[in-house]
Amino acid sequence: MTDDFVLDVTRIRDEVRKRMEAGPVTGTYGLDKERVIAVLNDVIATEVVCWLRYTRHAIAAIGIDRAQVSAEFTEHAKEEMDHALRAAERVSQLGGDPDFDPKTLEQRAHTDYTTPSDGDLDRMLKDNLFAERIVISTYQEIIRWLGEHDPTTRRVMESILEEEEEHADDLVDLLGI
Ligand SMILES: [Fe+2]
Ligand SMILES: [Fe+2]
């Protein structure tokens, strides 16, 4: 196999000088930037809804295993908020406005905000496992779409995905299934 890679530094230097205000986004950015920003903004909505759901469940949890489950929900909630902030930081780097608008959170989120009225632990664990399994699938699709076109956004999404998989695993352990 022959390697015909030639790096045309002169052409790249000329091109990147043209739009200095775009910061880290250069002509070699491999995707429609606005589309990536829109996808990340829906990730932000998803993470905020997950934060709300876990926070609500941590407070609502009752029963013999309440302390353990509530502590796990609280820990997951913190990580979901951190995911929202990581996606928002990337939106900002791409020159977009992170969208935390509560009016559209529910319709943009991949997951649902559920509020079991009786504080039933099993129901809450299953609701959260369902949500985690949704984001594991949707984030995998996003990562495949990003591919080699935007490696930095892909790594952000990969780091979030890794934690969602840990969340799902924690919930399965608590459910004993
Ligand atoms: Fe998350
Ligand atoms: Fe999660």
mmCIF file of C-alpha atoms and ligand atoms in Angstrom, residues 46-47 50 76 79-81 83-84 132 135 139 160 163-164 167, ligand 1:
data_model
loop_
_atom_site.group_PDB
_atom_site.id
_atom_site.type_symbol
_atom_site.label_atom_id
_atom_site.label_comp_id
_atom_site.label_asym_id
_atom_site.label_seq_id
_atom_site.Cartn_x
_atom_site.Cartn_y
_atom_site.Cartn_z
ATOM 1 C CA THR A 46 -31.953 15.393 27.081
ATOM 2 C CA GLU A 47 -29.370 15.799 29.840
ATOM 3 C CA CYS A 50 -32.379 13.388 32.914
ATOM 4 C CA HIS A 76 -26.345 10.206 38.427
ATOM 5 C CA GLU A 79 -23.286 13.567 36.157
ATOM 6 C CA GLU A 80 -26.252 14.332 33.865
ATOM 7 C CA MET A 81 -25.861 18.042 34.629
ATOM 8 C CA HIS A 83 -23.032 16.130 30.522
ATOM 9 C CA ALA A 84 -25.302 19.091 29.698
ATOM 10 C CA GLU A 132 -30.303 5.353 29.945
ATOM 11 C CA VAL A 135 -29.491 7.719 25.314
ATOM 12 C CA TYR A 139 -25.633 8.829 21.402
ATOM 13 C CA ILE A 160 -20.718 11.048 27.884
ATOM 14 C CA GLU A 163 -20.861 7.342 31.703
ATOM 15 C CA GLU A 164 -24.390 6.550 30.451
ATOM 16 C CA HIS A 167 -25.390 4.445 34.781
HETATM 17 FE FE FE B 1 -26.160 12.001 30.636
#
